[in-house]
Coordinates of C-alpha atoms in Angstrom, one line a residue:
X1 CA -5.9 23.8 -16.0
X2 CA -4.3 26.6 -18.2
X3 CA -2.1 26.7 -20.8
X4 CA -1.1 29.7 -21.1
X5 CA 1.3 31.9 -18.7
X6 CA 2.7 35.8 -19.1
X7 CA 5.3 36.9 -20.3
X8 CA 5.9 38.4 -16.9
X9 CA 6.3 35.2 -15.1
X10 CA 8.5 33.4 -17.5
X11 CA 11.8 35.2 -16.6
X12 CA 11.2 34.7 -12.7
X13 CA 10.3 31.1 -12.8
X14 CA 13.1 28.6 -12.3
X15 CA 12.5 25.5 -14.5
X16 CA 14.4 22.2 -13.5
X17 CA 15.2 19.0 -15.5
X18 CA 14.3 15.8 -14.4
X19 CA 16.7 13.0 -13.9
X20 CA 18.5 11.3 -16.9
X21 CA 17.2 8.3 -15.4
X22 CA 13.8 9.3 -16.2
X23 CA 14.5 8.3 -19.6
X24 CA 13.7 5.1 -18.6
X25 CA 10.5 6.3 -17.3
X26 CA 9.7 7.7 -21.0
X27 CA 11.1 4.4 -22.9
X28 CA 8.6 2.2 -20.7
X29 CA 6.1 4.8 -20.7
X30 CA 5.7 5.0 -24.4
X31 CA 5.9 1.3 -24.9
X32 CA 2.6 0.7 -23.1
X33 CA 1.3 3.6 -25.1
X34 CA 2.2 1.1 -28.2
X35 CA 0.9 -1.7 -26.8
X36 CA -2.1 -0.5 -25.7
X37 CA -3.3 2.2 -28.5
X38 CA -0.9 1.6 -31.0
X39 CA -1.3 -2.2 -31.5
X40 CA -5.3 -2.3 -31.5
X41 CA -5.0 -0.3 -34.7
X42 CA -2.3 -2.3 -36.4
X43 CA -4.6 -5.4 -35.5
X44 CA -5.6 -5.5 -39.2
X45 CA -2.0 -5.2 -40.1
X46 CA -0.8 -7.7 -37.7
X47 CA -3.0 -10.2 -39.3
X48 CA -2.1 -10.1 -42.9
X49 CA 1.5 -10.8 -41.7
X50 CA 1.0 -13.7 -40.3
X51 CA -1.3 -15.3 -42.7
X52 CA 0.1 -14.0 -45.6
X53 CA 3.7 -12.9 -45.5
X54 CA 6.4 -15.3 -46.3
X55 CA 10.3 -15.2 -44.4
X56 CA 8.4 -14.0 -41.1
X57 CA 11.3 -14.3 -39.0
X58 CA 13.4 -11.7 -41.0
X59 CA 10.7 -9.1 -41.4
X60 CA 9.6 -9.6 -37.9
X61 CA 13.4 -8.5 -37.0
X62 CA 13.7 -5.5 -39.5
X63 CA 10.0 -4.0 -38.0
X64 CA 10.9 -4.5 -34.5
X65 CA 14.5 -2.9 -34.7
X66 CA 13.1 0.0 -36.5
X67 CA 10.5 0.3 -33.8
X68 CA 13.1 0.2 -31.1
X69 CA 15.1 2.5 -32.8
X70 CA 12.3 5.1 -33.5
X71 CA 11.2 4.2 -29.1
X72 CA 14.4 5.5 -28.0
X73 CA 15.2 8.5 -30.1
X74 CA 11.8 9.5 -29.6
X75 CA 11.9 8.9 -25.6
X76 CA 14.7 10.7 -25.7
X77 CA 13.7 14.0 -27.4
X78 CA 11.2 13.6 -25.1
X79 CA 13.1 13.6 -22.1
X80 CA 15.3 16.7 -23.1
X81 CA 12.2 18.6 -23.9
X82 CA 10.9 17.9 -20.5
X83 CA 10.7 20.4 -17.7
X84 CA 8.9 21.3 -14.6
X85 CA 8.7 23.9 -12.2
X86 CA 6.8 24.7 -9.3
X87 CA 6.2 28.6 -8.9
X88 CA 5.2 31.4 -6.1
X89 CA 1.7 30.9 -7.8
X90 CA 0.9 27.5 -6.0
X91 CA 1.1 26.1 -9.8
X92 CA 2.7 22.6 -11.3
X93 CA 4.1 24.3 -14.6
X94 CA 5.2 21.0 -17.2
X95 CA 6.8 21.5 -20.3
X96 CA 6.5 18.8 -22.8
X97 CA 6.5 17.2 -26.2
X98 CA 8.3 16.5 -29.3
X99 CA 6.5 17.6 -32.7
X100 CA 4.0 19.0 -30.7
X101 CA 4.9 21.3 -27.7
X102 CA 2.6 21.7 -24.9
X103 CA 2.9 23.8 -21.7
X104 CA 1.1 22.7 -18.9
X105 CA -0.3 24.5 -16.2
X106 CA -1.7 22.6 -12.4
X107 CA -2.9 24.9 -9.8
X108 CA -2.7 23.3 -6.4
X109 CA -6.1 24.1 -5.8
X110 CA -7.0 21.8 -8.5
X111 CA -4.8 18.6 -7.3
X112 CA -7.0 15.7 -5.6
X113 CA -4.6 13.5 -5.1
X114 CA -0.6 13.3 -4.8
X115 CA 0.8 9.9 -5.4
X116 CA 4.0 8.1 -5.4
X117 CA 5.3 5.1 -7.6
X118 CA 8.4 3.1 -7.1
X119 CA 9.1 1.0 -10.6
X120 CA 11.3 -1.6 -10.1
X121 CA 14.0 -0.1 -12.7
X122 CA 14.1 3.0 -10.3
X123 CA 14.9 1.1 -7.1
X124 CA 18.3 0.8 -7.6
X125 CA 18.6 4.6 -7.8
X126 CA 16.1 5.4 -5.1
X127 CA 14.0 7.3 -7.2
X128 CA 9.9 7.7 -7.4
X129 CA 7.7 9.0 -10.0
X130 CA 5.4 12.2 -8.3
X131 CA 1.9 11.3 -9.7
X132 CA -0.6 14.3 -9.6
X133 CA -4.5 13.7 -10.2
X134 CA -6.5 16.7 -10.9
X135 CA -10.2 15.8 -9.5
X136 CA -10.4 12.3 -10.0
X137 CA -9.5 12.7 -14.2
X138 CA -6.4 10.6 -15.7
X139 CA -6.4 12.3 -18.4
X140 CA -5.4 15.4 -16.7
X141 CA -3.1 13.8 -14.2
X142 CA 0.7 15.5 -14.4
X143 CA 3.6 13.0 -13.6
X144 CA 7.3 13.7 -12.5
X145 CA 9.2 11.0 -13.2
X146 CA 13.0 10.0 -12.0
X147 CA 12.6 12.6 -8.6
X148 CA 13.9 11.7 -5.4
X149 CA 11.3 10.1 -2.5
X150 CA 12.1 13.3 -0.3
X151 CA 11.1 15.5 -2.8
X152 CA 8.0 14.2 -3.5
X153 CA 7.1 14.0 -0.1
X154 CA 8.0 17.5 0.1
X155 CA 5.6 18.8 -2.8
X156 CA 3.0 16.8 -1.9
X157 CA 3.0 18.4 2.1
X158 CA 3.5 21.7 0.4
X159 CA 0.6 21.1 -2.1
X160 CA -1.6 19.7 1.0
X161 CA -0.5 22.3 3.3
X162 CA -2.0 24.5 0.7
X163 CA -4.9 23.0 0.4
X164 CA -5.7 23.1 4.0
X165 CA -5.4 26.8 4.3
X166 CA -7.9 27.4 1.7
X167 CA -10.3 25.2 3.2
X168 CA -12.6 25.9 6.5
X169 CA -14.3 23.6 8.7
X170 CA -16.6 24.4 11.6
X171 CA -17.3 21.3 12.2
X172 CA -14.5 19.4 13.4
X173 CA -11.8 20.5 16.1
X174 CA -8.0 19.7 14.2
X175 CA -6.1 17.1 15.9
X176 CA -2.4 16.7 15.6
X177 CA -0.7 14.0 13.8
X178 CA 0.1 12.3 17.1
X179 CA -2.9 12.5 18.6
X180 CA -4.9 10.4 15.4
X181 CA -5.0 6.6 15.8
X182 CA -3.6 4.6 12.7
X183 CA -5.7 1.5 11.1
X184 CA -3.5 -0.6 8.7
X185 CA -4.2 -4.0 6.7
X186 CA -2.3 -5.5 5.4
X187 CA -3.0 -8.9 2.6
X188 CA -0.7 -11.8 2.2
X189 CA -0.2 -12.7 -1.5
X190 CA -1.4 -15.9 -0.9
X191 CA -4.9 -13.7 0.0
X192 CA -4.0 -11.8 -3.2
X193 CA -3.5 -15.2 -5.6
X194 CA -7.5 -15.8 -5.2
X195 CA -8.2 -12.5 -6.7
X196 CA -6.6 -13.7 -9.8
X197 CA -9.2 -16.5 -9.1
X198 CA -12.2 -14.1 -8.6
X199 CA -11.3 -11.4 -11.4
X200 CA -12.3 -11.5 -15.0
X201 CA -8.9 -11.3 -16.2
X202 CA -8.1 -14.6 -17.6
X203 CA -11.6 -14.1 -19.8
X204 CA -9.9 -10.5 -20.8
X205 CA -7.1 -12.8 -21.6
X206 CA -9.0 -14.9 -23.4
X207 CA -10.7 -12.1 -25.6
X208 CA -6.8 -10.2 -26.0
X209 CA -6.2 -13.2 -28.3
X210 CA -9.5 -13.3 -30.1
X211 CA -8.0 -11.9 -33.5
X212 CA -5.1 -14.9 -33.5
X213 CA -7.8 -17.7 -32.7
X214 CA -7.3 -19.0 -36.6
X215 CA -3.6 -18.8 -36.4
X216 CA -3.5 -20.0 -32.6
X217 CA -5.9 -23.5 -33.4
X218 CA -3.6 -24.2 -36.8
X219 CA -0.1 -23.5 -34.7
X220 CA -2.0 -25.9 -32.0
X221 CA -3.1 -28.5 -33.9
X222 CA -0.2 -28.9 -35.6
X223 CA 2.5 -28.7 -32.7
X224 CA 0.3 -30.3 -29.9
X225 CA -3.1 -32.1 -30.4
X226 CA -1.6 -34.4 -33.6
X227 CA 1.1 -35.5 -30.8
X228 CA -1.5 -35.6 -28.2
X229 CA -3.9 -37.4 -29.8
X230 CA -0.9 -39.7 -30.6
X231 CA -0.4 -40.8 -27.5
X232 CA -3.9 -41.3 -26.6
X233 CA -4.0 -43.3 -29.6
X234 CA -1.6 -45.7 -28.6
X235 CA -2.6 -46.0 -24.9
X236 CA -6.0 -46.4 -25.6
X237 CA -6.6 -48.1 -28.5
X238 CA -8.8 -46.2 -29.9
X239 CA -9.0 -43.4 -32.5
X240 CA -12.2 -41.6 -31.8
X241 CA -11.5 -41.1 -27.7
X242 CA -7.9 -40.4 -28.2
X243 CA -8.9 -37.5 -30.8
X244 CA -11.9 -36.3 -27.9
X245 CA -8.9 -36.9 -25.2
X246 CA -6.5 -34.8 -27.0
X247 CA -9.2 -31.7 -27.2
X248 CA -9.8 -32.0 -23.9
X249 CA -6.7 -31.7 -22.5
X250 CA -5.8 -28.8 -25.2
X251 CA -8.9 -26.7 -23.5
X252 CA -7.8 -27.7 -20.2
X253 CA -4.4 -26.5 -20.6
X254 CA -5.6 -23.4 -22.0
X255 CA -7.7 -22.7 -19.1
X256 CA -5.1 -23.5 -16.7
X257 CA -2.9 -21.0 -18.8
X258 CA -5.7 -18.2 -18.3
X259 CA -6.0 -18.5 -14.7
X260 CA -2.1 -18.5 -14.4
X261 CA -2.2 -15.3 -16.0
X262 CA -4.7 -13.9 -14.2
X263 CA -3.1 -14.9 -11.0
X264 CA 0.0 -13.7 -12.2
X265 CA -1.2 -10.2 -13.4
X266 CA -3.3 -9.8 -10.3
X267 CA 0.4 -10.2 -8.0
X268 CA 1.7 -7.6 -10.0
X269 CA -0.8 -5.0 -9.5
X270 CA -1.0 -6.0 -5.6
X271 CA 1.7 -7.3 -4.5
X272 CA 2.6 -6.4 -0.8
X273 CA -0.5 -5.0 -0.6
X274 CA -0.8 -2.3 2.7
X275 CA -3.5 -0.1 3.6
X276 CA -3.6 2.6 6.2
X277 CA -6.1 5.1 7.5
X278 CA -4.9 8.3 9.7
X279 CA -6.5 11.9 9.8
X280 CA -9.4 10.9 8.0
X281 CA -6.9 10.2 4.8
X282 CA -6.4 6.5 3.4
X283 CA -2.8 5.3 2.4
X284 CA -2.4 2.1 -0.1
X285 CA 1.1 0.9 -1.0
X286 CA 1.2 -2.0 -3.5
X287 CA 3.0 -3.3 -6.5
X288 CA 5.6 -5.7 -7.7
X289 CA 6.9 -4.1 -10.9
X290 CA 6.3 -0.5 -9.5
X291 CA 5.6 0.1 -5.8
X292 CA 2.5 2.4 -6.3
X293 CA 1.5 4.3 -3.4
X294 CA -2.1 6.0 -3.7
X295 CA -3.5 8.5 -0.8
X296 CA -7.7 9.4 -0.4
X297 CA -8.6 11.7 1.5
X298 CA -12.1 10.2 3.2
X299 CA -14.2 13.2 2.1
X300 CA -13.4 12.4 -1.7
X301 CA -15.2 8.8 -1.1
X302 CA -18.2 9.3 -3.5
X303 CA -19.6 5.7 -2.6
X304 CA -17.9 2.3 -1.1
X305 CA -19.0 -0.9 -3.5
X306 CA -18.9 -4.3 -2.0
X307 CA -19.1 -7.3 -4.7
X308 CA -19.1 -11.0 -4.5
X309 CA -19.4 -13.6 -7.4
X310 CA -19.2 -16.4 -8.1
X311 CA -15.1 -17.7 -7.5
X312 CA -15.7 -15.4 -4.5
X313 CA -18.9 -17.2 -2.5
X314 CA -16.7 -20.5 -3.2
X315 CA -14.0 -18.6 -1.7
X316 CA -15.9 -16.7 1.2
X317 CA -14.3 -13.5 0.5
X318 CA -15.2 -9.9 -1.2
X319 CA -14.2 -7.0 -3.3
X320 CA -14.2 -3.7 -2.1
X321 CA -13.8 -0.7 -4.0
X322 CA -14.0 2.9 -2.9
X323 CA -14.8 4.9 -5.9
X324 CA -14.3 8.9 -6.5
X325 CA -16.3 11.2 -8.5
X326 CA -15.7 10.0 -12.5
X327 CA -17.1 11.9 -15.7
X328 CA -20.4 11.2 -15.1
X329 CA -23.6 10.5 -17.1
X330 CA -24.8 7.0 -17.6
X331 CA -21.1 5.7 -18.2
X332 CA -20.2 7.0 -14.4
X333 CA -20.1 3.8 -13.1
X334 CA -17.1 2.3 -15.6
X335 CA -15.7 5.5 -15.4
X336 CA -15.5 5.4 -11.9
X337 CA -13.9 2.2 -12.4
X338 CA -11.1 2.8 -14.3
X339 CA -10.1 5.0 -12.9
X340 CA -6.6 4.4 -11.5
X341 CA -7.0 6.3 -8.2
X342 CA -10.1 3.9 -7.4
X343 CA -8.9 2.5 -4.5
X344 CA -9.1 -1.3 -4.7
X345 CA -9.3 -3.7 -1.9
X346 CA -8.9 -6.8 -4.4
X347 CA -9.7 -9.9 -1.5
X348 CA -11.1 -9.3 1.9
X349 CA -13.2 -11.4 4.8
X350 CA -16.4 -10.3 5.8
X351 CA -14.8 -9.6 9.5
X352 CA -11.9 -7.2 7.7
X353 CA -14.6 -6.1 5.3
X354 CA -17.1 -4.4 8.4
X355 CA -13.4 -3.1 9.6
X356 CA -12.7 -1.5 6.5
X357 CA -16.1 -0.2 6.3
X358 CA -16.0 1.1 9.6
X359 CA -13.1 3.3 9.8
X360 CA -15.3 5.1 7.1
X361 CA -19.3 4.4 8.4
X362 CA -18.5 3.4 12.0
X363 CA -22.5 2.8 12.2
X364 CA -21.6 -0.6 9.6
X365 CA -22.3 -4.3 10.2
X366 CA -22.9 -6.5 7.8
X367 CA -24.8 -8.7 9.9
X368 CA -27.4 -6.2 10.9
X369 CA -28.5 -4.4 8.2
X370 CA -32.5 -4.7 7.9
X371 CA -33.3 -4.5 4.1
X372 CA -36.4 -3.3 2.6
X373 CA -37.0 -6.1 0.0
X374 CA -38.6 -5.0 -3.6
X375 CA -42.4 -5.8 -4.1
X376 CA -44.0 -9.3 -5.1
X377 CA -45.0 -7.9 -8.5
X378 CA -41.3 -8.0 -9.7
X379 CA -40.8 -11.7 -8.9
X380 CA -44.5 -12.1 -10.8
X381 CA -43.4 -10.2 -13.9
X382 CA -39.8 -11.4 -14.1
X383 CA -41.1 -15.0 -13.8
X384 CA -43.2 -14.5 -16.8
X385 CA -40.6 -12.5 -19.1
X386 CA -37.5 -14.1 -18.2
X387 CA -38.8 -17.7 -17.0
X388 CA -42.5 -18.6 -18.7
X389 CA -41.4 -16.9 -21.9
X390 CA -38.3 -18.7 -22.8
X391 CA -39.4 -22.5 -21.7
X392 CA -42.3 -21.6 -24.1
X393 CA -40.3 -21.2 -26.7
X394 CA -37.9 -23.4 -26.2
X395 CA -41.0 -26.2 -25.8
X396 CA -42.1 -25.0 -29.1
X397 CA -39.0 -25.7 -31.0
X398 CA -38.8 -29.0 -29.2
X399 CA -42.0 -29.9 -30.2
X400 CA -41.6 -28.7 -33.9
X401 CA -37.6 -30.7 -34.0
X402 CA -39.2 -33.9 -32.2
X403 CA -37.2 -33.3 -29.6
X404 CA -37.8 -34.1 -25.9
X405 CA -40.0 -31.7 -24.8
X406 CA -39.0 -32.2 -20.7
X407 CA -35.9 -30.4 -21.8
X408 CA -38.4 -26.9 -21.5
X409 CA -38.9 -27.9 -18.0
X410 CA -35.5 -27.9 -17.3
X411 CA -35.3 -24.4 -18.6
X412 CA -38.2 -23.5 -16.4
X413 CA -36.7 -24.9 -13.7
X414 CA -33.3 -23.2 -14.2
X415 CA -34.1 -19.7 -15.2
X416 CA -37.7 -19.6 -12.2
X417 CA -34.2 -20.0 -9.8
X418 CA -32.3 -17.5 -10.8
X419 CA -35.3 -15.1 -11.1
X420 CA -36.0 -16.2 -7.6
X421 CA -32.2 -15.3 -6.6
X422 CA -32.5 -11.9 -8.4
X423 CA -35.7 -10.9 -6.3
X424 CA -34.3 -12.3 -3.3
X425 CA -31.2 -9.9 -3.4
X426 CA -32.7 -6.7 -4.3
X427 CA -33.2 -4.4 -0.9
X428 CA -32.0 -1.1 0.3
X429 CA -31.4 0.2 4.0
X430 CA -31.1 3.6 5.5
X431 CA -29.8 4.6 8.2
X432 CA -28.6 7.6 10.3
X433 CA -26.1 8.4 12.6
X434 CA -25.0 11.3 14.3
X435 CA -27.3 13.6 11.9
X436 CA -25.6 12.4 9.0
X437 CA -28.0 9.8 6.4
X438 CA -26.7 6.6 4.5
X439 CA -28.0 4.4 2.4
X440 CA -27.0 1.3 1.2
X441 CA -28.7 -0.7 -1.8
X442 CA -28.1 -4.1 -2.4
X443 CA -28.0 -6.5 -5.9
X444 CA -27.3 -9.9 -7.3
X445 CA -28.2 -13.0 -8.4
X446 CA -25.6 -15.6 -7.6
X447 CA -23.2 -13.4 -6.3
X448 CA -24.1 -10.2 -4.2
X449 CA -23.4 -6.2 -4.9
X450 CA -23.8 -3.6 -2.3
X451 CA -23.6 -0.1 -2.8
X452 CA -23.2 2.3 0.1
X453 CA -23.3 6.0 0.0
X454 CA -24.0 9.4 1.8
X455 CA -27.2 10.9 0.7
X456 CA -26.0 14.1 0.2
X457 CA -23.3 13.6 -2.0
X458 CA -26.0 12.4 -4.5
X459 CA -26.3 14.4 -7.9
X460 CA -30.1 13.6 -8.1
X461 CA -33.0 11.5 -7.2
X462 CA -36.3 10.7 -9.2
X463 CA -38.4 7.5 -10.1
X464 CA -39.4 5.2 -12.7
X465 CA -43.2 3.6 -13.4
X466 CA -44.8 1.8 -15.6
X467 CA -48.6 2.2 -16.4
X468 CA -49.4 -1.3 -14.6
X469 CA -46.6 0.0 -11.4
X470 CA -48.9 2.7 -10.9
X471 CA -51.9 1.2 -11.0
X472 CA -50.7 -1.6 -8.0
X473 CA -48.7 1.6 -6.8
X474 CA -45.3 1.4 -7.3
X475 CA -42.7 3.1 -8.5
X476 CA -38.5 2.5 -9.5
X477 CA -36.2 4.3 -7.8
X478 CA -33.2 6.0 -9.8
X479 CA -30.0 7.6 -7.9
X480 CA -27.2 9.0 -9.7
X481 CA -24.5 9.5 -7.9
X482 CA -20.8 11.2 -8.9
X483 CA -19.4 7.2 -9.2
X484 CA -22.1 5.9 -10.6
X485 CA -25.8 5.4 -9.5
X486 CA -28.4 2.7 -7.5
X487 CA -32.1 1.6 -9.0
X488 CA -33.8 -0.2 -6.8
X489 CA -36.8 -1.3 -8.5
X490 CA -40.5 -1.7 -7.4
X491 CA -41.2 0.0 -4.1
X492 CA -44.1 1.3 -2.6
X493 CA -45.1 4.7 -4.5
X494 CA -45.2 6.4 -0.9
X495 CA -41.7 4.9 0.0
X496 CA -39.8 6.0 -3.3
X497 CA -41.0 9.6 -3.0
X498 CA -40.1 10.0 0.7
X499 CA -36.6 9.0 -0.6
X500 CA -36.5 11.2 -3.8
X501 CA -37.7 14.3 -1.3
X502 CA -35.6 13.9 1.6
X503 CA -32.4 13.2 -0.8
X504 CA -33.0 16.2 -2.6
X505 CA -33.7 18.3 0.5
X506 CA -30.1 16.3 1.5
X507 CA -28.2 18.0 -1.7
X508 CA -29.6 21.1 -0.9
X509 CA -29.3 21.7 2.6
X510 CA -25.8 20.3 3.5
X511 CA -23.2 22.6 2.3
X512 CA -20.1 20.0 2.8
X513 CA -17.7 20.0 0.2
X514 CA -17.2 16.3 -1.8
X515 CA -15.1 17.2 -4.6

């Protein structure tokens, strides 16, 4: 991106305003700025005023109409300052902002992706907002809100169009539209209510409301348990289990609350949720509040993560996520993941998971991948770190506290198991097909994490030992990756260099682009 242009091309480019129903766009936009930057700072600010501040009603109404107020004339200096154009240079021009101006410069070249989101307040209207991502980074994404549907379709064929004149590719023969067979899925929001189930949402929830627990527990006690326990009182009889009774169902209606809003939150970012694969591209359209639709061109897929826990072995059914290249460096992996053009497929069935998979790595089946399974030395050493280690200490505290000391065999017991589960889960697999090499490394303790990948879109390869691994001969391997990265710990020394050398000779030797 630039931000400068010459004074040459300013008087030949044609700059156009958006629609005055954009302004909408901006109001709801700037909100969500609010609540999600704005508000974590005024925490402090927040909390004073409830504990401290008398006549909260009135104040509460003088602060929000003068932050109303100050939303819309703001929005709307914004929107009049707002323009776009799309010039003979194959470049997105944006002009923008209020105090501070900013010009904005996207060369098609540099556009990834070209998306298009229906909110629900433009429906009536029939208009879209144009979503551009510039590799991968939403920070650097360009929006055009309050367009029309055709004319988004049209810049985003015009940018692709583009796109596919500056590329080459010897390898493959170009088929027409007609001639490509479509995949499509498609998830029931019944399917899409047990995400809300599987997701960490409702502990996000949870943790949103961490700064008001004080506040929250006095408003609670005083409004519900007293009248709860009150009731229990009377029907039982007795003081002590009506005042247990009334906690318990307080905690029990909490929890019910989180999972509600977890369900709730996980419709409205997948609602209607359609997938479809043509020309090597994916297409997801989902949404209730906005009708986001997200295209990925295959080639962009750094790495495909499937993920079960917990919720979702009760559940029999999976996360998939296909992740593009993020920032990089050891936060790649959450990068990768917030990313909002990670395309997310919340709930699936192992059957529609190898189907998925497969339109991708037709070589894929769950069922018969072989694994290489770590060493016996990492069960040995995390039994005695993570298992002998902490029922010694916990048998020494019983003994000092006179307390039961079989309580340190249950701990034995307990934490040997899940040591045993980790081990158990560890493996990797490679595999090739059609000259092309995969791997796919796999995790977990309860639940179960697979990572699959192409080795040559790897960044680098290299191992980890300790002085006692080298001694028995083995060695950690380390892959980072452009989404994140795979360790796969304890392997034969001989094994883990093959795989460092033969990736690396993989980065060097295939030219393919995978940005």
């Amino acid at each position: 991106m630039s931000n400068t242009i010459s004074e040459e091309q300013k008087s030949s480019l044609h700059w156009q305003k958006v629609s005055p129903w954009a302004l909408l766009y901006f109001v709801v936009y700037f909100s969500v700025r609010f609540v999600k930057d704005g508000l974590l700072n005024l925490l402090p600010m927040l909390v004073v005023f409830v504990t401290q501040v008398e006549n909260k009603l009135f104040w509460a109404q003088v602060a929000g109409g003068a932050a109303l107020i100050t939303l819309l004339v703001y929005s709307f200096l914004y929107y009049l300052n707002f323009k776009f154009c799309i010039s003979d240079d194959h470049e997105i021009l944006l002009n923008k902002g209020v105090f501070k101006k900013e010009r904005l410069t996207l060369k098609f070249s540099r556009v990834q992706n070209v998306n298009i989101a229906e909110p629900f307040y433009f429906t009536p209207v029939n208009l879209v907002n144009c979503i551009f991502d510039a590799a991968g980074s939403v920070a650097q994404e360009a929006v055009l809100p309050g367009v029309t549907k055709s004319y988004a379709e049209q810049i985003r064929k015009q940018i692709f169009a583009f796109k596919a004149q500056q590329q080459t590719d010897d390898e493959h023969v170009e088929q027409s539209e007609a001639d490509l067979a479509e995949n499509s899925l498609r998830i029931s929001n019944k399917e899409i209510a047990k995400f809300g189930l599987m997701s960490n949402m409702a502990i996000l929830a949870i943790a949103a409301l961490a700064p008001f627990i004080n506040v929250l527990v006095d408003f609670l006690e005083k409004k519900i348990i007293s009248k709860v326990e009150g009731f229990y009182q009377q029907e039982l009889g007795m003081l002590a289990n009506a005042a247990t009774f009334a906690m318990v169902t307080l905690i029990v209606m909490l929890v019910l609350m989180a999972v509600l809003l977890s369900v709730s939150m996980s419709l409205i970012r997948f609602y209607n949720f359609e997938l479809y694969f043509k020309g090597q591209k994916f297409k997801r359209v989902a949404g209730l509040l906005e009708r986001h639709q997200l295209s990925m061109s295959m080639d962009k897929v750094q790495s495909i993560v499937i993920k079960q826990n917990l919720m979702g072995r009760l559940l029999k059914r999976f996360t998939v996520e296909c992740l593009q290249a993020s920032s990089g460096g050891i936060v790649a992996g959450v990068a990768a993941k917030k990313n909002k053009q990670t395309l997310v497929l919340p709930v699936l069935n192992s059957k529609q998971v190898d189907s998925v998979c497969q339109w991708i790595y037709p070589w894929f089946n769950s069922k018969k991948l072989v694994f290489k399974r770590a060493e016996r030395a990492l069960l040995y050493k995390n039994l005695g770190f993570y298992s002998l280690l902490p029922s010694a200490l916990v048998f020494g505290f019983c003994f000092i506290a006179d307390i039961n000391t079989l309580i340190s065999l249950g701990v034995l017991v307990l934490f040997s198991g899940l040591v045993t589960l980790s081990y158990q889960r560890y493996g990797y697999y490679m595999h090739e097909d059609n000259g092309r090499f995969y791997m796919v490394v796999r995790r977990g303790m309860i639940g179960v994490h697979y990572r699959i990948f192409e080795l040559y879109k790897a960044q680098s390869a290299r191992s980890i030992s300790t002085y006692l691994m080298r001694k028995s001969g083995l060695k950690s391997l380390y892959i980072q990756l452009a989404s994140g990265f795979v360790f796969m710990p304890y392997i034969k020394q001989q094994d883990a260099d093959f795989i460092i050398d033969f990736t690396i000779k993989q980065i060097e030797s295939d030219t393919r682009s995978w940005m």
